[in-house]
Coordinates of C-alpha atoms and ligand atoms in Angstrom, one line a residue:
X1 CA -101.6 -64.4 9.9
X2 CA -100.4 -60.8 10.0
X3 CA -98.8 -60.2 13.1
X4 CA -100.8 -57.3 15.7
X5 CA -100.1 -53.8 15.4
X6 CA -97.9 -54.6 19.2
X7 CA -96.0 -56.9 17.9
X8 CA -94.9 -54.7 14.9
X9 CA -94.2 -52.0 17.5
X10 CA -92.2 -54.3 19.6
X11 CA -90.5 -55.6 16.4
X12 CA -89.5 -51.9 15.9
X13 CA -88.3 -51.6 19.5
X14 CA -85.9 -54.5 19.5
X15 CA -84.6 -53.3 16.0
X16 CA -83.9 -49.6 17.1
X17 CA -82.3 -50.6 20.4
X18 CA -79.6 -53.4 18.4
X19 CA -78.4 -50.9 15.9
X20 CA -78.7 -47.5 18.5
X21 CA -74.9 -47.2 18.7
X22 CA -75.1 -47.6 15.1
X23 CA -77.4 -44.7 15.2
X24 CA -75.5 -42.5 17.9
X25 CA -72.2 -42.7 16.2
X26 CA -73.9 -41.8 12.6
X27 CA -75.6 -38.8 14.5
X28 CA -71.6 -37.9 15.8
X29 CA -70.3 -38.1 12.3
X30 CA -72.4 -35.8 10.9
X31 CA -73.0 -33.8 14.0
X32 CA -68.3 -33.6 13.9
X33 CA -68.1 -32.8 10.5
X34 CA -70.2 -29.9 9.7
X35 CA -71.1 -29.0 6.4
X36 CA -73.4 -25.8 4.6
X37 CA -76.5 -26.2 2.7
X38 CA -76.2 -28.7 -0.5
X39 CA -73.0 -28.8 0.4
X40 CA -73.7 -31.3 2.3
X41 CA -71.8 -34.7 0.8
X42 CA -70.0 -36.6 3.3
X43 CA -73.9 -36.7 5.5
X44 CA -75.3 -37.4 2.5
X45 CA -72.9 -41.0 2.0
X46 CA -72.9 -41.7 5.4
X47 CA -76.9 -41.5 5.6
X48 CA -76.9 -43.1 2.0
X49 CA -74.5 -46.2 2.7
X50 CA -76.6 -46.9 6.3
X51 CA -80.4 -46.4 4.6
X52 CA -78.4 -49.0 1.8
X53 CA -76.5 -51.4 4.1
X54 CA -79.9 -52.1 6.2
X55 CA -82.1 -53.1 2.7
X56 CA -83.3 -49.4 1.2
X57 CA -83.5 -48.4 -2.0
X58 CA -81.9 -45.4 -2.5
X59 CA -81.0 -42.7 -5.3
X60 CA -79.2 -39.7 -4.9
X61 CA -79.3 -36.6 -6.6
X62 CA -83.5 -36.0 -5.9
X63 CA -85.0 -33.1 -7.8
X64 CA -81.9 -32.3 -9.0
X65 CA -80.1 -31.4 -6.1
X66 CA -76.9 -33.3 -5.2
X67 CA -77.2 -33.9 -1.4
X68 CA -80.2 -34.6 -1.8
X69 CA -81.7 -38.3 -2.0
X70 CA -84.4 -40.4 -1.6
X71 CA -84.2 -43.8 0.1
X72 CA -88.3 -46.6 0.1
X73 CA -89.0 -49.6 1.2
X74 CA -91.8 -51.6 0.0
X75 CA -93.5 -53.9 2.3
X76 CA -96.6 -56.7 1.5
X77 CA -98.7 -52.7 0.3
X78 CA -97.3 -50.4 -1.9
X79 CA -99.7 -47.9 0.2
X80 CA -99.8 -45.3 1.9
X81 CA -96.4 -44.3 1.8
X82 CA -95.0 -42.4 4.9
X83 CA -92.4 -40.3 4.5
X84 CA -89.6 -38.8 6.9
X85 CA -87.6 -35.5 7.0
X86 CA -84.4 -35.7 7.4
X87 CA -82.1 -32.3 7.2
X88 CA -78.5 -32.4 7.9
X89 CA -77.1 -29.0 7.2
X90 CA -75.2 -27.4 9.4
X91 CA -74.4 -23.5 10.4
X92 CA -71.5 -20.7 8.8
X93 CA -68.9 -21.1 12.5
X94 CA -71.4 -22.4 15.3
X95 CA -71.7 -26.2 13.5
X96 CA -74.7 -28.0 14.2
X97 CA -76.4 -25.4 16.0
X98 CA -79.6 -26.4 14.9
X99 CA -79.2 -30.2 16.0
X100 CA -79.8 -31.3 12.0
X101 CA -77.1 -34.6 13.1
X102 CA -80.3 -35.1 15.0
X103 CA -82.8 -35.3 12.5
X104 CA -81.1 -36.7 9.6
X105 CA -80.2 -39.5 11.6
X106 CA -83.7 -40.6 13.3
X107 CA -85.3 -40.1 9.8
X108 CA -82.6 -43.2 8.6
X109 CA -84.0 -44.9 11.9
X110 CA -87.3 -44.9 11.6
X111 CA -86.9 -45.6 7.7
X112 CA -84.7 -49.1 8.6
X113 CA -87.1 -49.6 11.8
X114 CA -89.8 -50.2 9.3
X115 CA -87.3 -51.3 6.4
X116 CA -86.8 -54.6 9.0
X117 CA -90.9 -55.1 9.4
X118 CA -89.7 -56.9 5.9
X119 CA -93.1 -57.9 4.0
X120 CA -95.4 -57.7 7.2
X121 CA -94.7 -53.7 7.0
X122 CA -98.6 -52.5 6.3
X123 CA -97.2 -50.2 3.3
X124 CA -94.3 -48.0 2.3
X125 CA -91.3 -45.9 4.0
X126 CA -89.5 -43.8 2.3
X127 CA -86.9 -41.4 4.2
X128 CA -85.8 -38.0 2.3
X129 CA -82.7 -36.4 2.7
X130 CA -83.7 -32.8 2.9
X131 CA -80.4 -30.8 2.3
X132 CA -80.0 -26.7 2.7
X133 CA -82.6 -25.8 5.0
X134 CA -81.0 -23.0 6.4
X135 CA -80.3 -21.8 3.4
X136 CA -82.6 -22.5 0.0
X137 CA -84.3 -24.7 1.4
X138 CA -84.4 -28.2 -0.3
X139 CA -87.9 -28.7 0.5
X140 CA -89.2 -26.1 -1.7
X141 CA -87.9 -27.1 -4.9
X142 CA -88.7 -31.3 -4.0
X143 CA -92.5 -29.4 -3.4
X144 CA -91.9 -28.0 -6.3
X145 CA -91.0 -30.8 -8.5
X146 CA -93.4 -32.7 -7.1
X147 CA -91.7 -35.3 -4.7
X148 CA -95.0 -35.6 -2.0
X149 CA -97.5 -36.2 -5.1
X150 CA -97.3 -40.2 -4.1
X151 CA -96.2 -39.6 -0.2
X152 CA -99.9 -40.1 2.2
X153 CA -98.0 -38.2 5.0
X154 CA -95.3 -36.6 6.3
X155 CA -93.0 -36.7 9.3
X156 CA -90.2 -34.9 10.8
X157 CA -88.5 -33.8 13.9
X158 CA -86.4 -30.7 14.8
X159 CA -84.7 -31.2 18.2
X160 CA -85.7 -28.1 20.6
X161 CA -84.7 -26.8 24.3
X162 CA -87.0 -26.2 26.9
X163 CA -90.6 -28.0 26.9
X164 CA -91.1 -30.5 24.7
X165 CA -93.4 -29.4 21.9
X166 CA -96.0 -30.8 18.2
X167 CA -96.4 -29.1 15.0
X168 CA -97.6 -25.9 15.2
X169 CA -97.4 -23.5 12.7
X170 CA -94.1 -21.1 11.1
X171 CA -93.8 -17.9 9.8
X172 CA -93.5 -17.0 5.8
X173 CA -90.5 -15.3 4.8
X174 CA -89.6 -13.5 2.0
X175 CA -86.3 -12.6 1.1
X176 CA -84.1 -9.3 -1.1
X177 CA -80.6 -9.2 -1.7
X178 CA -80.2 -5.7 -2.2
X179 CA -77.2 -3.5 -4.2
X180 CA -76.5 0.2 -4.0
X181 CA -74.2 1.4 -7.2
X182 CA -72.2 4.3 -6.3
X183 CA -69.2 6.2 -7.4
X184 CA -66.1 5.8 -6.4
X185 CA -63.9 9.2 -5.3
X186 CA -61.4 10.2 -2.9
X187 CA -63.2 10.4 0.1
X188 CA -61.4 14.3 1.7
X189 CA -60.4 14.9 -1.0
X190 CA -63.4 15.4 -3.9
X191 CA -66.0 13.4 -2.0
X192 CA -68.4 15.9 -4.3
X193 CA -67.2 13.8 -7.1
X194 CA -68.5 10.9 -5.7
X195 CA -71.8 9.1 -5.1
X196 CA -72.6 7.8 -1.3
X197 CA -73.4 3.3 -1.5
X198 CA -72.9 3.1 2.0
X199 CA -75.1 6.4 2.6
X200 CA -78.1 4.3 0.4
X201 CA -77.8 1.6 2.3
X202 CA -77.6 3.5 5.6
X203 CA -81.1 5.3 4.7
X204 CA -82.8 1.9 3.6
X205 CA -81.8 0.1 7.1
X206 CA -83.1 3.0 8.7
X207 CA -85.8 3.9 7.0
X208 CA -87.1 -0.1 6.6
X209 CA -86.1 1.0 10.8
X210 CA -88.1 2.9 11.1
X211 CA -91.0 1.4 9.6
X212 CA -90.7 -1.3 12.5
X213 CA -93.3 0.7 14.4
X214 CA -95.6 0.7 11.5
X215 CA -96.1 -2.8 10.5
X216 CA -98.0 -5.8 12.8
X217 CA -96.3 -7.6 15.6
X218 CA -96.2 -10.6 13.8
X219 CA -93.6 -8.6 11.7
X220 CA -90.3 -9.6 11.3
X221 CA -87.7 -8.1 9.2
X222 CA -84.1 -8.1 9.7
X223 CA -80.4 -8.7 7.8
X224 CA -77.3 -8.0 7.2
X225 CA -74.7 -6.0 5.5
X226 CA -72.5 -8.3 2.9
X227 CA -70.6 -5.7 1.8
X228 CA -69.6 -2.0 3.6
X229 CA -67.4 -0.6 0.4
X230 CA -63.4 -1.0 0.0
X231 CA -61.7 1.8 2.1
X232 CA -61.8 4.2 4.4
X233 CA -61.0 6.4 2.6
X234 CA -62.6 6.2 -0.8
X235 CA -66.9 6.7 -1.4
X236 CA -67.8 3.1 -1.4
X237 CA -68.9 2.2 -5.0
X238 CA -70.9 -1.0 -4.1
X239 CA -72.9 -2.2 -1.6
X240 CA -74.5 -4.8 -0.8
X241 CA -77.4 -6.2 2.1
X242 CA -79.2 -9.3 2.8
X243 CA -83.1 -8.9 4.0
X244 CA -85.5 -10.8 5.4
X245 CA -89.1 -10.7 6.2
X246 CA -90.8 -12.9 8.1
X247 CA -94.7 -12.6 9.0
X248 CA -97.0 -15.3 10.0
X249 CA -99.4 -14.6 6.6
X250 CA -98.6 -14.4 3.4
X251 CA -100.8 -11.6 2.9
X252 CA -99.6 -9.6 5.7
X253 CA -96.0 -10.1 4.7
X254 CA -96.9 -9.2 1.1
X255 CA -98.2 -6.4 2.1
X256 CA -95.3 -5.4 3.9
X257 CA -92.4 -6.3 1.8
X258 CA -94.7 -3.5 -0.7
X259 CA -93.3 -1.3 2.0
X260 CA -89.4 -2.5 2.4
X261 CA -89.5 -2.0 -1.1
X262 CA -90.2 1.2 -0.7
X263 CA -87.2 2.0 1.9
X264 CA -85.2 0.6 -1.2
X265 CA -85.9 3.2 -3.7
X266 CA -85.4 5.9 -0.7
X267 CA -82.0 5.2 -0.4
X268 CA -81.3 5.5 -3.9
X269 CA -83.3 8.4 -4.7
X270 CA -81.9 10.3 -1.9
X271 CA -78.3 9.7 -2.8
X272 CA -79.2 9.4 -6.5
X273 CA -77.0 5.6 -6.3
X274 CA -78.4 3.3 -8.9
X275 CA -80.1 -0.1 -7.1
X276 CA -80.2 -3.4 -8.1
X277 CA -83.2 -5.8 -6.0
X278 CA -83.2 -9.5 -6.5
X279 CA -86.2 -10.5 -4.2
X280 CA -88.0 -14.2 -4.1
X281 CA -90.7 -15.3 -2.0
X282 CA -89.1 -17.8 0.7
X283 CA -90.6 -20.2 3.4
X284 CA -94.5 -20.9 3.1
X285 CA -96.2 -21.1 6.5
X286 CA -97.1 -24.2 8.0
X287 CA -99.9 -25.3 7.7
X288 CA -100.9 -27.6 11.4
X289 CA -102.5 -31.0 11.2
X290 CA -103.8 -32.1 14.4
X291 CA -104.8 -35.9 13.4
X292 CA -101.6 -36.2 12.6
X293 CA -100.0 -34.1 15.6
X294 CA -101.8 -36.2 17.7
X295 CA -100.9 -39.9 16.4
X296 CA -96.9 -38.5 16.2
X297 CA -97.7 -37.2 20.6
X298 CA -98.9 -40.1 21.5
X299 CA -96.4 -42.3 19.8
X300 CA -93.7 -39.8 21.7
X301 CA -95.4 -40.9 25.2
X302 CA -95.0 -44.4 24.3
X303 CA -91.1 -43.7 23.9
X304 CA -90.7 -41.4 26.5
X305 CA -91.1 -37.9 25.9
X306 CA -94.0 -36.0 27.3
X307 CA -94.9 -33.6 24.6
X308 CA -97.3 -30.9 25.6
X309 CA -100.5 -31.1 23.6
X310 CA -100.3 -27.4 22.5
X311 CA -99.3 -26.5 19.1
X312 CA -95.8 -24.9 19.1
X313 CA -96.7 -21.3 17.3
X314 CA -93.1 -20.5 15.8
X315 CA -92.1 -17.0 15.2
X316 CA -89.1 -18.7 13.1
X317 CA -89.3 -20.4 9.0
X318 CA -88.6 -23.7 8.2
X319 CA -89.5 -25.5 4.6
X320 CA -91.6 -27.9 6.5
X321 CA -93.9 -24.9 5.8
X322 CA -94.2 -25.8 2.3
X323 CA -94.1 -29.9 2.3
X324 CA -97.2 -29.1 4.5
X325 CA -98.8 -27.2 2.1
X326 CA -99.4 -30.1 -0.2
X327 CA -100.0 -33.0 2.3
X328 CA -100.6 -33.9 5.5
X329 CA -97.5 -33.7 8.2
X330 CA -96.3 -33.5 11.5
X331 CA -93.1 -32.5 13.6
X332 CA -92.4 -33.0 16.7
X333 CA -90.3 -31.2 18.9
X334 CA -88.6 -32.4 20.9
X335 CA -86.4 -30.9 24.1
X336 CA -81.9 -31.7 24.0
X337 CA -81.4 -28.7 26.6
X338 CA -82.8 -26.7 29.3
X339 CA -85.1 -23.9 28.2
X340 CA -81.9 -21.2 29.1
X341 CA -80.2 -22.4 26.0
X342 CA -81.0 -20.5 22.3
X343 CA -81.4 -21.5 19.2
X344 CA -78.4 -21.5 16.8
X345 CA -76.7 -21.3 19.8
X346 CA -72.6 -23.3 20.7
X347 CA -74.5 -24.8 23.4
X348 CA -77.2 -26.0 21.5
X349 CA -74.3 -28.2 19.4
X350 CA -72.7 -29.5 21.7
X351 CA -75.9 -30.6 23.1
X352 CA -76.9 -31.5 20.0
X353 CA -74.2 -34.4 20.4
X354 CA -74.2 -34.8 23.9
X355 CA -76.3 -38.1 25.7
X356 CA -79.2 -36.2 26.2
X357 CA -79.3 -35.7 22.3
X358 CA -78.4 -39.4 22.0
X359 CA -81.9 -40.6 24.0
X360 CA -83.5 -38.2 21.6
X361 CA -82.5 -39.3 18.8
X362 CA -83.2 -43.1 19.5
X363 CA -86.9 -42.2 21.1
X364 CA -87.6 -40.4 17.7
X365 CA -86.8 -42.9 15.3
X366 CA -89.2 -45.1 17.5
X367 CA -91.8 -42.7 17.5
X368 CA -92.0 -42.3 14.2
X369 CA -91.3 -45.3 12.8
X370 CA -94.6 -46.4 15.2
X371 CA -96.7 -43.4 14.2
X372 CA -96.1 -44.7 11.2
X373 CA -97.6 -48.3 12.0
X374 CA -100.4 -46.2 13.3
X375 CA -101.0 -44.6 10.1
X376 CA -100.8 -47.6 8.0
X377 CA -103.2 -50.1 10.0
X378 CA -105.8 -47.1 10.6
X379 CA -107.0 -45.8 6.9
X380 CA -109.9 -43.6 8.9
X381 CA -107.6 -42.1 10.7
X382 CA -105.1 -41.0 7.6
X383 CA -109.0 -40.2 5.6
X384 CA -109.4 -37.8 8.4
X385 CA -105.9 -35.6 8.6
X386 CA -106.7 -35.7 4.3
X387 CA -110.2 -34.5 5.6
X388 CA -108.7 -31.7 8.0
X389 CA -106.1 -30.9 5.0
X390 CA -108.4 -30.2 2.7
X391 CA -110.2 -27.9 4.8
X392 CA -107.7 -26.1 6.2
X393 CA -106.8 -24.4 2.2
Ligands
ZN1 ZN1 -81.8 -23.6 12.2
ZN2 ZN1 -83.1 -26.2 12.3

């Protein structure tokens, strides 16, 4: 006779407790060796060795990305396939200040917990290693290349601060790299012979700053100057700006993008510079799925983490958005630090390697594995998640 849901969930709990020291060590290893997007060679190695050791079949280089991976385990049925997404990239200078070490490790923990059920697992578990969330967005490439076409449901977690929440929306992004080219000249001796590429950048930043008053409140626009000139006594010949626009809907964002492009041209026209613009559609908005969120929230409660039932309406963006456009998903945001701690801060980096971070890691591995069991044993729930997904298109 097949084991009951409760038996399966108890076995998962015992297994995760047994390997908890190993999970914490894995999380700390990634935390202590922060690597930037698409350079997560060590993190990818640590995670894939762990997954292989615990019986999952691992391939790397998924969707053509060297530090991406796919780990699979099929139980007594090949379907449904529940995929856990693991991130493991860090930020420049401030390390794991987004807590991605916990995301990657909890996804791996949930995957091997399901694999530990052997042929009693009523479906298949995948762990997808998704690189470069903070930069290019590995999940964008994976979604484009159809990696999720055989997946029935996706789950992940992302540490947060303050109140633990679930799911919710995120903003769509559009990115720009802007290069103005002028003509160098002695800044004091012959400025009339120069064309000032820093003036062009200044005009762009001024005009896009004024544009803020005339866009919907949901819009965010921000950027940096990555090249501002070579010396104070030379009229700047080349300048480069990296700029990002975001909005809750792609339609609003597309309209703003046209106005940002006009501001870019303003800099070139006013100064006589040439301008080269590389722009690209970035992350999509996240399509919330209430059915999936409920299943994951209930299991976080069982794991001892109370989660606010109201979905999180995020101002930030994530490449999970692109995944949410192709398959029903839920992402939990359990808190690892108080509200006073900001995301992308040194304090959050410390929390990602703290006892509270470890507690959330272990609870998340259990909660996600349990939620997968619920989805595998309740085809009607999975079907209603897909119904909601199709209707929200
Ligand atoms: Zn981040
Ligand atoms: Zn993050």
